[in-house]
Amino acid sequence: QVQLVQSGAEVKKPGASVKVSCKASGYTFTTYPMHWVRQALGERPEWVGWINTGSGDTKYSDRFQGRVTITRDISASTAYMELTGLRSEDTAVYYCARDKTGNDYWGQGTLVTVSS
Amino acid sequence: DIQMTQSPSTLSASVGDRVTITCRASESISSWLAWYQQKPGKAPKFLIYKASFLESGVPSRFSGSGSGTEFTLTISSLQPDDFATYYCQQYSGYSRTFGQGTKVEMK
């Protein structure tokens, strides 16, 4: 069965960077793009960006341009999202989500807390 | 960026009620719309894609309709497990945006 398993919760100081991983299983990793979406408490989900897992091409939301990098390791069936220059407003749950005319499978979420 | 607006923000209903949620896009997205259900502390659950196609395993009481800029999600007979927050999402082009959500609560 399809599973997306993310890395654990992180606590970071303002200005630091965070890298979250998402390991896929149960399907051929390079068949579907992978998105990253974040959700602050009580807010709507917010799209961060996505990666074509085959070619490695990426697209990012304008809100995160210059601060976010999405990569993948095909041999490990794992996607990564790195966010730099963290600020308190980046505190949220970060999800990876497979793309299949919408996002059909989601990771369990990774809470990233930014606090001094 | 394409903006998505849902109404209502909160909906109070009883088991067995027919429930309808509306989602409007700021520009035409054809039928590139999905619906999700989310419960507290959980990831969104995929319900409907391409505006009206039911994801495998989703109960048939859920249905979607619409195209262009106006879309609806209908629950024909609300069940206890359906009390949750529902989001629409557009996926026209490379970016994605979500509506602000509709919380379906018990009357």
PDB file of C-alpha atoms in Angstrom:
ATOM      1  CA  GLN A   1       0.000   0.000   0.000  1.00  0.00           C
ATOM      2  CA  VAL A   2       1.121   3.558  -0.678  1.00  0.00           C
ATOM      3  CA  GLN A   3       2.803   5.254   2.278  1.00  0.00           C
ATOM      4  CA  LEU A   4       4.573   8.561   2.734  1.00  0.00           C
ATOM      5  CA  VAL A   5       6.559   8.673   5.974  1.00  0.00           C
ATOM      6  CA  GLN A   6       8.034  11.986   7.084  1.00  0.00           C
ATOM      7  CA  SER A   7      10.836  12.842   9.478  1.00  0.00           C
ATOM      8  CA  GLY A   8      10.135  13.936  13.027  1.00  0.00           C
ATOM      9  CA  ALA A   9       9.286  17.246  14.630  1.00  0.00           C
ATOM     10  CA  GLU A  10      11.866  20.038  14.633  1.00  0.00           C
ATOM     11  CA  VAL A  11      12.446  23.065  16.850  1.00  0.00           C
ATOM     12  CA  LYS A  12      14.551  25.802  15.291  1.00  0.00           C
ATOM     13  CA  LYS A  13      15.698  29.298  16.182  1.00  0.00           C
ATOM     14  CA  PRO A  14      14.884  32.271  13.959  1.00  0.00           C
ATOM     15  CA  GLY A  15      17.300  32.500  11.046  1.00  0.00           C
ATOM     16  CA  ALA A  16      18.068  28.778  11.042  1.00  0.00           C
ATOM     17  CA  SER A  17      17.273  26.220   8.341  1.00  0.00           C
ATOM     18  CA  VAL A  18      15.240  23.029   8.429  1.00  0.00           C
ATOM     19  CA  LYS A  19      15.220  20.020   6.120  1.00  0.00           C
ATOM     20  CA  VAL A  20      12.254  17.644   6.186  1.00  0.00           C
ATOM     21  CA  SER A  21      12.280  14.253   4.495  1.00  0.00           C
ATOM     22  CA  CYS A  22       9.462  12.182   2.991  1.00  0.00           C
ATOM     23  CA  LYS A  23      10.064   8.514   2.214  1.00  0.00           C
ATOM     24  CA  ALA A  24       7.678   6.933  -0.272  1.00  0.00           C
ATOM     25  CA  SER A  25       6.806   3.253  -0.523  1.00  0.00           C
ATOM     26  CA  GLY A  26       4.218   1.066  -2.211  1.00  0.00           C
ATOM     27  CA  TYR A  27       4.596   2.561  -5.700  1.00  0.00           C
ATOM     28  CA  THR A  28       7.236   3.590  -8.231  1.00  0.00           C
ATOM     29  CA  PHE A  29       8.603   6.843  -6.799  1.00  0.00           C
ATOM     30  CA  THR A  30       9.353   8.485 -10.144  1.00  0.00           C
ATOM     31  CA  THR A  31       5.843   8.000 -11.535  1.00  0.00           C
ATOM     32  CA  TYR A  32       4.239  10.894  -9.651  1.00  0.00           C
ATOM     33  CA  PRO A  33       5.385  14.398  -8.711  1.00  0.00           C
ATOM     34  CA  MET A  34       5.608  15.254  -5.018  1.00  0.00           C
ATOM     35  CA  HIS A  35       4.236  18.418  -3.471  1.00  0.00           C
ATOM     36  CA  TRP A  36       4.998  20.112  -0.185  1.00  0.00           C
ATOM     37  CA  VAL A  37       2.172  21.879   1.629  1.00  0.00           C
ATOM     38  CA  ARG A  38       2.242  23.577   5.013  1.00  0.00           C
ATOM     39  CA  GLN A  39      -0.528  24.387   7.441  1.00  0.00           C
ATOM     40  CA  ALA A  40      -0.301  26.736  10.395  1.00  0.00           C
ATOM     41  CA  LEU A  41      -2.621  26.057  13.315  1.00  0.00           C
ATOM     42  CA  GLY A  42      -6.197  26.981  12.434  1.00  0.00           C
ATOM     43  CA  GLU A  43      -5.262  28.075   8.906  1.00  0.00           C
ATOM     44  CA  ARG A  44      -5.888  26.715   5.440  1.00  0.00           C
ATOM     45  CA  PRO A  45      -3.213  24.550   3.801  1.00  0.00           C
ATOM     46  CA  GLU A  46      -0.641  26.564   1.857  1.00  0.00           C
ATOM     47  CA  TRP A  47       1.219  25.207  -1.152  1.00  0.00           C
ATOM     48  CA  VAL A  48       5.022  25.451  -0.899  1.00  0.00           C
ATOM     49  CA  GLY A  49       6.221  23.805  -4.103  1.00  0.00           C
ATOM     50  CA  TRP A  50       6.667  20.566  -5.987  1.00  0.00           C
ATOM     51  CA  ILE A  51       9.219  18.373  -7.695  1.00  0.00           C
ATOM     52  CA  ASN A  52       9.035  16.203 -10.765  1.00  0.00           C
ATOM     53  CA  THR A  53      10.501  13.118  -9.113  1.00  0.00           C
ATOM     54  CA  GLY A  54      11.736  11.760 -12.434  1.00  0.00           C
ATOM     55  CA  SER A  55      13.512  14.797 -13.926  1.00  0.00           C
ATOM     56  CA  GLY A  56      14.148  16.713 -10.691  1.00  0.00           C
ATOM     57  CA  ASP A  57      12.503  19.866 -12.077  1.00  0.00           C
ATOM     58  CA  THR A  58      10.950  22.044  -9.390  1.00  0.00           C
ATOM     59  CA  LYS A  59       8.353  24.799  -9.067  1.00  0.00           C
ATOM     60  CA  TYR A  60       7.950  26.977  -5.973  1.00  0.00           C
ATOM     61  CA  SER A  61       5.325  29.315  -4.638  1.00  0.00           C
ATOM     62  CA  ASP A  62       6.362  32.945  -5.098  1.00  0.00           C
ATOM     63  CA  ARG A  63       5.984  33.367  -1.316  1.00  0.00           C
ATOM     64  CA  PHE A  64       8.918  31.028  -0.719  1.00  0.00           C
ATOM     65  CA  GLN A  65      11.140  31.794  -3.714  1.00  0.00           C
ATOM     66  CA  GLY A  66      14.739  32.021  -2.648  1.00  0.00           C
ATOM     67  CA  ARG A  67      14.106  30.351   0.733  1.00  0.00           C
ATOM     68  CA  VAL A  68      12.921  26.873  -0.230  1.00  0.00           C
ATOM     69  CA  THR A  69      14.642  24.019  -2.043  1.00  0.00           C
ATOM     70  CA  ILE A  70      12.960  20.725  -2.872  1.00  0.00           C
ATOM     71  CA  THR A  71      15.131  17.775  -3.883  1.00  0.00           C
ATOM     72  CA  ARG A  72      14.819  14.026  -4.219  1.00  0.00           C
ATOM     73  CA  ASP A  73      16.951  10.916  -3.929  1.00  0.00           C
ATOM     74  CA  ILE A  74      15.572   8.360  -6.380  1.00  0.00           C
ATOM     75  CA  SER A  75      17.624   5.501  -4.937  1.00  0.00           C
ATOM     76  CA  ALA A  76      16.037   6.135  -1.529  1.00  0.00           C
ATOM     77  CA  SER A  77      12.535   6.985  -2.846  1.00  0.00           C
ATOM     78  CA  THR A  78      12.728  10.094  -0.700  1.00  0.00           C
ATOM     79  CA  ALA A  79      11.850  13.722  -1.271  1.00  0.00           C
ATOM     80  CA  TYR A  80      13.234  16.590   0.803  1.00  0.00           C
ATOM     81  CA  MET A  81      12.160  20.130   1.537  1.00  0.00           C
ATOM     82  CA  GLU A  82      14.639  22.631   2.955  1.00  0.00           C
ATOM     83  CA  LEU A  83      13.506  26.026   4.204  1.00  0.00           C
ATOM     84  CA  THR A  84      16.071  28.659   5.155  1.00  0.00           C
ATOM     85  CA  GLY A  85      15.902  31.963   7.004  1.00  0.00           C
ATOM     86  CA  LEU A  86      13.231  30.635   9.355  1.00  0.00           C
ATOM     87  CA  ARG A  87      10.954  33.120  11.126  1.00  0.00           C
ATOM     88  CA  SER A  88       8.193  32.649  13.666  1.00  0.00           C
ATOM     89  CA  GLU A  89       5.572  32.765  10.888  1.00  0.00           C
ATOM     90  CA  ASP A  90       7.064  29.553   9.441  1.00  0.00           C
ATOM     91  CA  THR A  91       5.814  27.591  12.447  1.00  0.00           C
ATOM     92  CA  ALA A  92       3.464  25.033  10.907  1.00  0.00           C
ATOM     93  CA  VAL A  93       2.924  21.390  10.054  1.00  0.00           C
ATOM     94  CA  TYR A  94       4.677  20.566   6.788  1.00  0.00           C
ATOM     95  CA  TYR A  95       3.239  17.797   4.612  1.00  0.00           C
ATOM     96  CA  CYS A  96       4.466  15.991   1.546  1.00  0.00           C
ATOM     97  CA  ALA A  97       1.690  14.875  -0.800  1.00  0.00           C
ATOM     98  CA  ARG A  98       1.748  12.791  -3.945  1.00  0.00           C
ATOM     99  CA  ASP A  99       0.343  14.425  -7.079  1.00  0.00           C
ATOM    100  CA  LYS A 100      -2.295  12.529  -9.059  1.00  0.00           C
ATOM    101  CA  THR A 101      -4.873  15.036 -10.368  1.00  0.00           C
ATOM    102  CA  GLY A 102      -4.953  16.473  -6.877  1.00  0.00           C
ATOM    103  CA  ASN A 103      -3.033  15.082  -3.907  1.00  0.00           C
ATOM    104  CA  ASP A 104      -4.180  11.544  -3.237  1.00  0.00           C
ATOM    105  CA  TYR A 105      -1.698  10.428  -0.564  1.00  0.00           C
ATOM    106  CA  TRP A 106      -0.228  12.586   2.185  1.00  0.00           C
ATOM    107  CA  GLY A 107       2.515  12.114   4.725  1.00  0.00           C
ATOM    108  CA  GLN A 108       1.667  12.255   8.420  1.00  0.00           C
ATOM    109  CA  GLY A 109       3.039  15.787   8.715  1.00  0.00           C
ATOM    110  CA  THR A 110       6.124  17.262  10.394  1.00  0.00           C
ATOM    111  CA  LEU A 111       5.686  20.021  12.967  1.00  0.00           C
ATOM    112  CA  VAL A 112       8.323  22.713  12.568  1.00  0.00           C
ATOM    113  CA  THR A 113       8.411  25.184  15.451  1.00  0.00           C
ATOM    114  CA  VAL A 114      10.427  28.385  15.130  1.00  0.00           C
ATOM    115  CA  SER A 115      11.090  30.006  18.470  1.00  0.00           C
ATOM    116  CA  SER A 116      13.864  31.895  20.172  1.00  0.00           C
TER     117      SER A 116
ATOM    118  CA  ASP B   1      -2.287  33.643  -8.146  1.00  0.00           C
ATOM    119  CA  ILE B   2      -5.710  32.047  -8.362  1.00  0.00           C
ATOM    120  CA  GLN B   3      -7.735  32.726  -5.212  1.00  0.00           C
ATOM    121  CA  MET B   4     -10.252  30.222  -3.869  1.00  0.00           C
ATOM    122  CA  THR B   5     -13.194  31.280  -1.702  1.00  0.00           C
ATOM    123  CA  GLN B   6     -15.476  28.869   0.112  1.00  0.00           C
ATOM    124  CA  SER B   7     -18.863  29.438   1.687  1.00  0.00           C
ATOM    125  CA  PRO B   8     -20.057  29.113   4.295  1.00  0.00           C
ATOM    126  CA  SER B   9     -17.107  29.160   6.711  1.00  0.00           C
ATOM    127  CA  THR B  10     -19.093  27.169   9.263  1.00  0.00           C
ATOM    128  CA  LEU B  11     -22.144  25.000   8.756  1.00  0.00           C
ATOM    129  CA  SER B  12     -24.268  23.523  11.550  1.00  0.00           C
ATOM    130  CA  ALA B  13     -26.113  20.352  10.562  1.00  0.00           C
ATOM    131  CA  SER B  14     -27.624  17.142  11.922  1.00  0.00           C
ATOM    132  CA  VAL B  15     -27.098  13.518  10.997  1.00  0.00           C
ATOM    133  CA  GLY B  16     -29.141  12.761   7.883  1.00  0.00           C
ATOM    134  CA  ASP B  17     -29.089  16.345   6.573  1.00  0.00           C
ATOM    135  CA  ARG B  18     -28.151  17.188   2.995  1.00  0.00           C
ATOM    136  CA  VAL B  19     -25.149  19.507   3.080  1.00  0.00           C
ATOM    137  CA  THR B  20     -23.802  21.722   0.286  1.00  0.00           C
ATOM    138  CA  ILE B  21     -20.518  23.670   0.284  1.00  0.00           C
ATOM    139  CA  THR B  22     -19.612  26.180  -2.416  1.00  0.00           C
ATOM    140  CA  CYS B  23     -16.161  27.047  -3.759  1.00  0.00           C
ATOM    141  CA  ARG B  24     -15.448  29.916  -6.136  1.00  0.00           C
ATOM    142  CA  ALA B  25     -12.252  30.523  -8.112  1.00  0.00           C
ATOM    143  CA  SER B  26     -10.990  34.022  -8.983  1.00  0.00           C
ATOM    144  CA  GLU B  27     -10.566  32.908 -12.605  1.00  0.00           C
ATOM    145  CA  SER B  28     -11.566  29.902 -14.668  1.00  0.00           C
ATOM    146  CA  ILE B  29      -9.889  26.656 -13.669  1.00  0.00           C
ATOM    147  CA  SER B  30     -11.914  24.422 -16.004  1.00  0.00           C
ATOM    148  CA  SER B  31     -12.530  21.296 -13.895  1.00  0.00           C
ATOM    149  CA  TRP B  32      -9.153  21.255 -12.143  1.00  0.00           C
ATOM    150  CA  LEU B  33     -10.607  21.153  -8.657  1.00  0.00           C
ATOM    151  CA  ALA B  34     -10.253  18.728  -5.769  1.00  0.00           C
ATOM    152  CA  TRP B  35     -12.042  18.418  -2.426  1.00  0.00           C
ATOM    153  CA  TYR B  36     -10.520  17.240   0.856  1.00  0.00           C
ATOM    154  CA  GLN B  37     -11.805  16.369   4.309  1.00  0.00           C
ATOM    155  CA  GLN B  38      -9.635  17.129   7.320  1.00  0.00           C
ATOM    156  CA  LYS B  39     -10.026  16.161  10.956  1.00  0.00           C
ATOM    157  CA  PRO B  40      -8.025  17.726  13.812  1.00  0.00           C
ATOM    158  CA  GLY B  41      -4.409  16.582  13.934  1.00  0.00           C
ATOM    159  CA  LYS B  42      -4.681  14.636  10.673  1.00  0.00           C
ATOM    160  CA  ALA B  43      -3.585  15.176   7.091  1.00  0.00           C
ATOM    161  CA  PRO B  44      -6.251  16.116   4.558  1.00  0.00           C
ATOM    162  CA  LYS B  45      -8.082  13.183   2.998  1.00  0.00           C
ATOM    163  CA  PHE B  46      -8.629  13.196  -0.772  1.00  0.00           C
ATOM    164  CA  LEU B  47     -12.335  12.958  -1.673  1.00  0.00           C
ATOM    165  CA  ILE B  48     -12.984  14.243  -5.190  1.00  0.00           C
ATOM    166  CA  TYR B  49     -10.837  15.166  -8.199  1.00  0.00           C
ATOM    167  CA  LYS B  50     -11.535  16.876 -11.520  1.00  0.00           C
ATOM    168  CA  ALA B  51     -14.511  18.534  -9.833  1.00  0.00           C
ATOM    169  CA  SER B  52     -16.806  15.511  -9.912  1.00  0.00           C
ATOM    170  CA  PHE B  53     -14.834  12.263  -9.832  1.00  0.00           C
ATOM    171  CA  LEU B  54     -15.067  10.327  -6.594  1.00  0.00           C
ATOM    172  CA  GLU B  55     -11.770   8.934  -5.296  1.00  0.00           C
ATOM    173  CA  SER B  56     -11.773   5.166  -4.805  1.00  0.00           C
ATOM    174  CA  GLY B  57     -13.086   4.146  -1.393  1.00  0.00           C
ATOM    175  CA  VAL B  58     -14.919   7.406  -0.721  1.00  0.00           C
ATOM    176  CA  PRO B  59     -18.613   6.863   0.168  1.00  0.00           C
ATOM    177  CA  SER B  60     -21.088   7.634  -2.600  1.00  0.00           C
ATOM    178  CA  ARG B  61     -22.944  10.140  -0.384  1.00  0.00           C
ATOM    179  CA  PHE B  62     -20.193  12.577  -1.397  1.00  0.00           C
ATOM    180  CA  SER B  63     -20.506  14.242  -4.791  1.00  0.00           C
ATOM    181  CA  GLY B  64     -18.989  17.215  -6.566  1.00  0.00           C
ATOM    182  CA  SER B  65     -20.098  19.407  -9.433  1.00  0.00           C
ATOM    183  CA  GLY B  66     -19.211  22.564 -11.308  1.00  0.00           C
ATOM    184  CA  SER B  67     -16.719  23.930 -13.798  1.00  0.00           C
ATOM    185  CA  GLY B  68     -15.092  27.233 -14.642  1.00  0.00           C
ATOM    186  CA  THR B  69     -15.276  29.306 -11.460  1.00  0.00           C
ATOM    187  CA  GLU B  70     -18.088  27.792  -9.394  1.00  0.00           C
ATOM    188  CA  PHE B  71     -18.087  24.413  -7.706  1.00  0.00           C
ATOM    189  CA  THR B  72     -20.053  22.528  -5.064  1.00  0.00           C
ATOM    190  CA  LEU B  73     -19.457  19.622  -2.728  1.00  0.00           C
ATOM    191  CA  THR B  74     -22.618  17.832  -1.572  1.00  0.00           C
ATOM    192  CA  ILE B  75     -23.050  15.273   1.183  1.00  0.00           C
ATOM    193  CA  SER B  76     -26.419  13.672   0.504  1.00  0.00           C
ATOM    194  CA  SER B  77     -27.051  12.339   4.024  1.00  0.00           C
ATOM    195  CA  LEU B  78     -24.620  13.519   6.684  1.00  0.00           C
ATOM    196  CA  GLN B  79     -23.118  10.749   8.812  1.00  0.00           C
ATOM    197  CA  PRO B  80     -21.415  11.038  12.231  1.00  0.00           C
ATOM    198  CA  ASP B  81     -17.977  10.504  10.643  1.00  0.00           C
ATOM    199  CA  ASP B  82     -18.517  13.477   8.293  1.00  0.00           C
ATOM    200  CA  PHE B  83     -18.187  16.199  10.934  1.00  0.00           C
ATOM    201  CA  ALA B  84     -14.912  17.767   9.850  1.00  0.00           C
ATOM    202  CA  THR B  85     -13.435  20.667   7.884  1.00  0.00           C
ATOM    203  CA  TYR B  86     -13.636  20.566   4.085  1.00  0.00           C
ATOM    204  CA  TYR B  87     -11.247  22.329   1.697  1.00  0.00           C
ATOM    205  CA  CYS B  88     -11.357  22.879  -2.028  1.00  0.00           C
ATOM    206  CA  GLN B  89      -8.076  23.075  -3.973  1.00  0.00           C
ATOM    207  CA  GLN B  90      -7.405  24.291  -7.484  1.00  0.00           C
ATOM    208  CA  TYR B  91      -4.675  22.600  -9.527  1.00  0.00           C
ATOM    209  CA  SER B  92      -4.746  24.561 -12.767  1.00  0.00           C
ATOM    210  CA  GLY B  93      -1.156  25.042 -13.900  1.00  0.00           C
ATOM    211  CA  TYR B  94       1.869  24.513 -11.689  1.00  0.00           C
ATOM    212  CA  SER B  95       0.630  26.124  -8.507  1.00  0.00           C
ATOM    213  CA  ARG B  96      -1.992  25.008  -6.046  1.00  0.00           C
ATOM    214  CA  THR B  97      -4.262  27.056  -3.797  1.00  0.00           C
ATOM    215  CA  PHE B  98      -6.787  26.020  -1.194  1.00  0.00           C
ATOM    216  CA  GLY B  99     -10.018  27.573  -0.035  1.00  0.00           C
ATOM    217  CA  GLN B 100     -10.227  28.828   3.532  1.00  0.00           C
ATOM    218  CA  GLY B 101     -12.223  25.791   4.621  1.00  0.00           C
ATOM    219  CA  THR B 102     -15.775  24.979   5.726  1.00  0.00           C
ATOM    220  CA  LYS B 103     -16.230  23.480   9.162  1.00  0.00           C
ATOM    221  CA  VAL B 104     -19.217  21.153   9.354  1.00  0.00           C
ATOM    222  CA  GLU B 105     -20.311  20.995  12.990  1.00  0.00           C
ATOM    223  CA  MET B 106     -23.097  19.325  14.888  1.00  0.00           C
ATOM    224  CA  LYS B 107     -26.248  21.374  15.289  1.00  0.00           C
TER     225      LYS B 107
END
